[in-house]
Coordinates of C-alpha atoms in Angstrom, one line a residue:
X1 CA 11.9 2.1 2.9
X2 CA 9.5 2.4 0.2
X3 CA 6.1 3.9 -0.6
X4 CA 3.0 3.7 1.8
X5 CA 1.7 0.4 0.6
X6 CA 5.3 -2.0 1.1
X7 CA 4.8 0.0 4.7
X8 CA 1.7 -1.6 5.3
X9 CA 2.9 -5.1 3.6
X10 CA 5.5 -4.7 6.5
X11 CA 3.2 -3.9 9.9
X12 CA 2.6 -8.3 9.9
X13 CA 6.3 -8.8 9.5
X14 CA 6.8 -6.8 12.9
X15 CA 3.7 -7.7 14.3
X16 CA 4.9 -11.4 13.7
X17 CA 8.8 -10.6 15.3
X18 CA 7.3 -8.8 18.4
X19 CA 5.0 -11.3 19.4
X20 CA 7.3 -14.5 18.6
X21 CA 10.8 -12.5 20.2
X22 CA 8.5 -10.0 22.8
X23 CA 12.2 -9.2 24.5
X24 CA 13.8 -8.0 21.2
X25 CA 14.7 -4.6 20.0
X26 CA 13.1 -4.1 16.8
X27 CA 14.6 -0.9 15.1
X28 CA 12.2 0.1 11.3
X29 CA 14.3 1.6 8.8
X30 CA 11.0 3.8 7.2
X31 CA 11.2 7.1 4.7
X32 CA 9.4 9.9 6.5
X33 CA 5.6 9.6 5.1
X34 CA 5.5 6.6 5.6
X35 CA 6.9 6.7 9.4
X36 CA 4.4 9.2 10.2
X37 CA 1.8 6.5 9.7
X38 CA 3.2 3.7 12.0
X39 CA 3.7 6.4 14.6
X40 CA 2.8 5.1 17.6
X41 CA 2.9 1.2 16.7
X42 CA 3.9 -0.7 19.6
X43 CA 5.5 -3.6 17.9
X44 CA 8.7 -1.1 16.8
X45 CA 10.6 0.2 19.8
X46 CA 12.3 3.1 17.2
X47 CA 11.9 4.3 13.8
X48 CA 14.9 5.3 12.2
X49 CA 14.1 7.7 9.2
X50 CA 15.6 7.4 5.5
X51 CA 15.9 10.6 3.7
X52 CA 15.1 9.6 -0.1
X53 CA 14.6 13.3 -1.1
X54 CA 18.4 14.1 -0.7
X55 CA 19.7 11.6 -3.5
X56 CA 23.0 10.5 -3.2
X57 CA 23.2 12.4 0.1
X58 CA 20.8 10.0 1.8
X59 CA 23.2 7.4 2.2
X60 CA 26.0 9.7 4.4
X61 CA 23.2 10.9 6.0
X62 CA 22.0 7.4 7.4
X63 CA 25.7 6.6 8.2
X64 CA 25.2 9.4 10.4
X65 CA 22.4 8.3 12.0
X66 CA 23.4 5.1 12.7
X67 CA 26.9 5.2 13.6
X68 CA 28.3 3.2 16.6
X69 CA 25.2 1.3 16.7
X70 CA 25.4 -2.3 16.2
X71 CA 22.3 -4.8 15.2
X72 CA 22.2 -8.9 15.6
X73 CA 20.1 -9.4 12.6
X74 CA 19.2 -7.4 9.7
X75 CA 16.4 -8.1 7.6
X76 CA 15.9 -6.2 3.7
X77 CA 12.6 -6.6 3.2
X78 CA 13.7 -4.5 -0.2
X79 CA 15.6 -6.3 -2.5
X80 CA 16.7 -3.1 -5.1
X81 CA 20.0 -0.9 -4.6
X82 CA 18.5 1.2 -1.7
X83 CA 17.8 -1.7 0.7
X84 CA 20.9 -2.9 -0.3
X85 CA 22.8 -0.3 0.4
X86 CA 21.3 0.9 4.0
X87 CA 21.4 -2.8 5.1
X88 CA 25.1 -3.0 3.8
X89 CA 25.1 0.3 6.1
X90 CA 23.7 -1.6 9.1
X91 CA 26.7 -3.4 11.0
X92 CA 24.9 -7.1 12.1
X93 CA 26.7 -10.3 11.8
X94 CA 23.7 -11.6 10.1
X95 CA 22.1 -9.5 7.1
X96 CA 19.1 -11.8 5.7
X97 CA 17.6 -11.1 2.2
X98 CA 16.1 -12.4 -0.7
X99 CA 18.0 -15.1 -3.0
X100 CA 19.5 -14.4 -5.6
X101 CA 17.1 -14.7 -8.6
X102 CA 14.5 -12.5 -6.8
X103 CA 17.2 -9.4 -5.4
X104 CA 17.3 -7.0 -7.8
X105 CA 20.3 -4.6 -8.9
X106 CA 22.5 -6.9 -7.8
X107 CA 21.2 -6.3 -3.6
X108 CA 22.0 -10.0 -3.1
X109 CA 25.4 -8.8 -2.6
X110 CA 24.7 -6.7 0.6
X111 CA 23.4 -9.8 2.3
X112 CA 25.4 -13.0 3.9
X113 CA 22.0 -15.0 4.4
X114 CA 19.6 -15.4 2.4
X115 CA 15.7 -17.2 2.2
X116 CA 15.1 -19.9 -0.3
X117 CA 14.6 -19.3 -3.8
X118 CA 10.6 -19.6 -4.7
X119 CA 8.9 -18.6 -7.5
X120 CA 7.5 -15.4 -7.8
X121 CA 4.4 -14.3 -5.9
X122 CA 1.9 -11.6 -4.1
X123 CA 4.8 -9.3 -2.3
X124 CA 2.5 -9.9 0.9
X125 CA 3.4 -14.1 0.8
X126 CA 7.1 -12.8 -0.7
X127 CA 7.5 -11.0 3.0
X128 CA 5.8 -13.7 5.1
X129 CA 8.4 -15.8 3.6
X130 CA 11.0 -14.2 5.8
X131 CA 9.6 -15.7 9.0
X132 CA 8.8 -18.7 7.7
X133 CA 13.1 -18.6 7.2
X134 CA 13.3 -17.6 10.7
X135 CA 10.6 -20.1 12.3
X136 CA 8.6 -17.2 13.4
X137 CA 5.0 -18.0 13.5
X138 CA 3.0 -15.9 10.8
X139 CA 0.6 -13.4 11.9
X140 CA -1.7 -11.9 9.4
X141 CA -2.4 -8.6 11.5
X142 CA -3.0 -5.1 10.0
X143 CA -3.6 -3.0 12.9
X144 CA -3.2 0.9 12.6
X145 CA -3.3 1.2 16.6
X146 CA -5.8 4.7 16.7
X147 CA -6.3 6.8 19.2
X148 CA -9.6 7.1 20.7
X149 CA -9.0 10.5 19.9
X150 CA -8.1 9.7 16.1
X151 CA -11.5 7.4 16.4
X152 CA -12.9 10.1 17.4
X153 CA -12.3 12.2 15.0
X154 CA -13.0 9.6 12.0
X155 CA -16.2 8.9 13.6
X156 CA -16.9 13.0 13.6
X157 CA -16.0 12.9 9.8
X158 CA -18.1 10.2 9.2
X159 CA -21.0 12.0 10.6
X160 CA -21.1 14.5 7.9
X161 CA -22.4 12.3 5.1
X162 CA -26.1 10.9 5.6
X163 CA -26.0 8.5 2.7
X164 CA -23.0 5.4 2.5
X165 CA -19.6 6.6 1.6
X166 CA -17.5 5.5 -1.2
X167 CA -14.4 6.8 -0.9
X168 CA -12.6 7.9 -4.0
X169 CA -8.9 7.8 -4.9
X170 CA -8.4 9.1 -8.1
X171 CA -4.3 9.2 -8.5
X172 CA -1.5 7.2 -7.6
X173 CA 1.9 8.7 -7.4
X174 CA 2.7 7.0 -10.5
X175 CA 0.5 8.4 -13.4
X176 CA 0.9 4.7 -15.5
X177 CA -1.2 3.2 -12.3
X178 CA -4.0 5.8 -12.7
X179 CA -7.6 5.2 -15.0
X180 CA -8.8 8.0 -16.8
X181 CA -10.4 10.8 -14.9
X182 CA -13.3 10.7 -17.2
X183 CA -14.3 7.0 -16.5
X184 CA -14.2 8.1 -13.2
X185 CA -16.3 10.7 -13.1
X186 CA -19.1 8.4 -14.9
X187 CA -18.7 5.8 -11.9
X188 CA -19.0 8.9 -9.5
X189 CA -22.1 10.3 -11.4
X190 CA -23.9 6.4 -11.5
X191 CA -22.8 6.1 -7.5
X192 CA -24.9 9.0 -6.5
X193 CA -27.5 9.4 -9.2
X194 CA -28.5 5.1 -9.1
X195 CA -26.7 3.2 -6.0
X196 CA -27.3 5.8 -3.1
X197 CA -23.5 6.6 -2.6
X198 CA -21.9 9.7 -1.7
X199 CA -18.7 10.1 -3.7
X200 CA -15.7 11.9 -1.8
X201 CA -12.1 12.2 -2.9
X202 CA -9.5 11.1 -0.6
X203 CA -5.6 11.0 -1.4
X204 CA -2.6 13.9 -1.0
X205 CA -3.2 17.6 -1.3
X206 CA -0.1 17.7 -4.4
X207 CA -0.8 19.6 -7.2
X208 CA -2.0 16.9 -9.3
X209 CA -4.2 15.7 -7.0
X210 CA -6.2 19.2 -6.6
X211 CA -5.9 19.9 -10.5
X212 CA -7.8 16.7 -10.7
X213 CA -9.9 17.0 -7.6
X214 CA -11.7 20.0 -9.9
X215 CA -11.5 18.4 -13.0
X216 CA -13.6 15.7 -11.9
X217 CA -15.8 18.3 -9.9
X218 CA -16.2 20.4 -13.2
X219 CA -16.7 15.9 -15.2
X220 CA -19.3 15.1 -12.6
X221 CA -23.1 16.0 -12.5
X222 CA -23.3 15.6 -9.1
X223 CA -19.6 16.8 -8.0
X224 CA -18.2 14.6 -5.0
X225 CA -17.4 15.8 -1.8
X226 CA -13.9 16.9 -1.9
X227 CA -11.7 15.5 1.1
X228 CA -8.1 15.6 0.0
X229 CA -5.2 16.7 2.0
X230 CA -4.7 15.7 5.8
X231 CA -1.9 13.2 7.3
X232 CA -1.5 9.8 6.5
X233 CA -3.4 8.8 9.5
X234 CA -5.9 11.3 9.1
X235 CA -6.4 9.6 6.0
X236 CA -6.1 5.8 7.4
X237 CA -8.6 7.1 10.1
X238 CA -11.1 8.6 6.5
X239 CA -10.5 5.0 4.9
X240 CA -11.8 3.1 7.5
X241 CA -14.8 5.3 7.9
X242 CA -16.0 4.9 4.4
X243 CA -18.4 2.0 3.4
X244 CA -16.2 1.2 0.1
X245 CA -13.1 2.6 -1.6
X246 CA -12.7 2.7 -5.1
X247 CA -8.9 3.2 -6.2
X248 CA -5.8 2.2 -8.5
X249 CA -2.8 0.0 -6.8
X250 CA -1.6 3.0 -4.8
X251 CA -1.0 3.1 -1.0
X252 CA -4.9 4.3 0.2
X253 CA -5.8 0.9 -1.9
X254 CA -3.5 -1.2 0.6
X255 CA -4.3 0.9 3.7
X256 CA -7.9 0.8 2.6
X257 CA -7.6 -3.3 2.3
X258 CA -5.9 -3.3 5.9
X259 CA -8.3 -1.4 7.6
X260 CA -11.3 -4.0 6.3
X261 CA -13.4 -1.3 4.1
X262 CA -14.3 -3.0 0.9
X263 CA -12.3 -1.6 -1.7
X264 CA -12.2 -2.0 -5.6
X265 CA -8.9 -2.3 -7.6
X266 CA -8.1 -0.8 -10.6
X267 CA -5.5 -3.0 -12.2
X268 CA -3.8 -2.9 -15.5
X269 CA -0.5 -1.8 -15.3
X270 CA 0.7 -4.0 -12.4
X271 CA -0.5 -7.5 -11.6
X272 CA -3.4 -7.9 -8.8
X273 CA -2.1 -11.0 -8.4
X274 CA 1.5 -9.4 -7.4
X275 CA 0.1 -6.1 -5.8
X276 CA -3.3 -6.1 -5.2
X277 CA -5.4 -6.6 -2.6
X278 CA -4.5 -9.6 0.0
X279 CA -6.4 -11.8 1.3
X280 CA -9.5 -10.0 1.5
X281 CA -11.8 -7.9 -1.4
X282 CA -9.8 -10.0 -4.4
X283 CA -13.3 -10.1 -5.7
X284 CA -14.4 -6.9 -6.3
X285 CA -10.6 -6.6 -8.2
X286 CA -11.2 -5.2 -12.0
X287 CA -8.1 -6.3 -13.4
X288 CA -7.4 -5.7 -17.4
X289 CA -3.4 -6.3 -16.7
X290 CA -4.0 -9.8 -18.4
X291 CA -5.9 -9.6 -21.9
X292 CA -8.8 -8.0 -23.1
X293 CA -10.8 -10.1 -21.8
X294 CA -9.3 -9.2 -18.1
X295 CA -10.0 -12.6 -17.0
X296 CA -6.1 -13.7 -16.7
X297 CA -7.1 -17.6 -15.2
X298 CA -4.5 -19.2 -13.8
X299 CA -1.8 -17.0 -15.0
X300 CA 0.9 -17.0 -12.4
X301 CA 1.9 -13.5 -10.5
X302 CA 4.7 -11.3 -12.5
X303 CA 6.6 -8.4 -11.7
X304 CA 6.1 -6.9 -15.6
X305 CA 4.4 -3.7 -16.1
X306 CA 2.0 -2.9 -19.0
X307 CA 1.9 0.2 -20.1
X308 CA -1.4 1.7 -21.4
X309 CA -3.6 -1.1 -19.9
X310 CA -5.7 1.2 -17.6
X311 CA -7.3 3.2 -20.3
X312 CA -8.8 -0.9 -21.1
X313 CA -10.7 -0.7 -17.8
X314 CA -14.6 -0.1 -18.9
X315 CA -16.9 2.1 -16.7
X316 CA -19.1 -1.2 -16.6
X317 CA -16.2 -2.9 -15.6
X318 CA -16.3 -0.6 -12.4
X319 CA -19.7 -0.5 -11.9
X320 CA -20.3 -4.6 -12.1
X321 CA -17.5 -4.5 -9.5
X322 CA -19.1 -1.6 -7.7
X323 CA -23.1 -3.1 -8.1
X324 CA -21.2 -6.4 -6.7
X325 CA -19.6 -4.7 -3.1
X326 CA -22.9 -3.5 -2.5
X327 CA -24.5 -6.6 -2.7
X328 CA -21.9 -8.9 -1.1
X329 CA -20.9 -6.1 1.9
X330 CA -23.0 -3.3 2.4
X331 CA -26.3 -5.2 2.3
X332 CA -24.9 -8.8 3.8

């Protein structure tokens, strides 16, 4: 019920229900972007939509949707007033959540079961503590389930560029996630004048995103290829084509992670430790959320935001990071 990346967190939740309980019927509870990108995944037998965009009005309008239906579990996988609420909604004798401690705005309440308290950690490990709860057997699967046809079509897109790809995305959704446009345009410039790499923009078509699509056309000697716009899957399908991502903790950073393209983090505002990349790519993760320094050893995961700590991040921060997936991926 939240943005792209929690929807991606969630594809080895279901993945790990179907294949431990293959005569359940598992019902997702997705906003609309995000559904459109698990369209088609076999492990969910139906999506049932969650209209953010009408407020207070999104709540009826789910009552709607769901009446007369009936559940034997419910699981909030969101523990804040919204996936409270819907799974308060959701008629199941059994409505499992987070404890206490970890539920936020008081969620705990919509919930009459609820998984351990822990410490906190990466949201990925907080998930797969769900079916540890249940006895469900983890399964750390990502899988997008293409086409041929969308394969296709990546593999046409891919065609265009002669030299590697490194996927750009400039903006998240929340400007306090994003490094400056200017540092970016440096690491664009050094990709394509010195490492070989042809720079193209992926992310939304919003405003924001084309106002600074030709900004950083107008910052860059060497302007990147411009590719922004397109579905959510057209998009996963462009992710997976490209030889390396470079991007701030937004959703294209988790999808990129998922789909096994190399990607560079740019953390400072959130914890890599709590959002960033899992299991896979941690090394390649610039993260300045800690100290100036950026090293942050053995500091434990935290939920805190820190305003002002992307404009820290150093274009030779990037490009040590950039130099390294080169090395360690492209040329293993």
């Amino acid at each position: 019920m939240s943005a792209v990346g929690s929807t991606v967190q969630g594809l080895p939740i279901v993945a790990s229900l179907r294949r431990a309980w293959p005569g359940a019927h598992i019902t997702w509870v997705l906003q609309p972007g995000p559904a459109t990108l698990m369209a088609g995944c076999p492990d969910v037998d139906r999506l049932v939509l969650f209209h953010r965009r009408f407020g207070a009005r999104a709540y009826s309008r789910f009552r709607r949707a769901v009446a007369g239906e009936a559940f034997d579990l419910v699981i909030c996988l969101q523990p804040n007033f919204k996936g409270g609420l819907v799974t308060r909604i959701l008629r199941a004798p059994e409505r499992l959540g987070y404890d206490r401690r970890r539920a936020r705005d008081l969620s705990w309440l919509a919930t009459n079961r609820r998984i351990p308290p822990a410490p906190v950690a990466h949201v990925q490990d907080e998930l797969f503590e769900f079916l540890d709860h249940l006895g469900v057997p983890r399964r750390e699967e990502w899988d997008f389930h293409f086409t041929e046809e969308e394969r296709r079509v990546s593999a046409r897109w891919r065609e265009r560029f002669s030299r590697p790809v490194l996927a750009v995305v400039p903006r998240s959704s929340n400007a306090r996630r994003n490094w400056t446009l200017e540092g970016t345009a440096r690491v664009i410039d050094v990709a394509a004048n010195d490492l070989g790499l042809q720079a193209v923009l992926l992310g939304g078509d919003s405003e924001e995103e084309l106002r600074d699509g030709r900004r950083l056309e107008e910052l860059c000697s060497i302007p990147p290829r411009v590719a922004l716009g397109g579905t959510l899957r057209e998009l996963a399908g462009r992710l997976a084509a490209s030889d390396l991502v470079l991007a701030p903790d937004t959703g294209p950073l988790h999808m990129a992670v998922a789909l096994g393209t190399p990607t560079i983090g740019l953390y400072g505002y959130t914890d890599p430790r709590r959002s960033g990349p899992y299991g896979r790519f941690t090394d390649l993760t610039v993260d300045r959320s800690c100290d100036p320094g950026g090293s942050g050893g053995g500091r434990k995961p935290s939920r805190s935001t820190r305003p002002g700590r992307m404009s820290r991040i150093r274009v030779e921060d990037v490009l040590l990071k950039l130099e390294r997936a080169i090395r360690s991926y492209l040329n293993a």
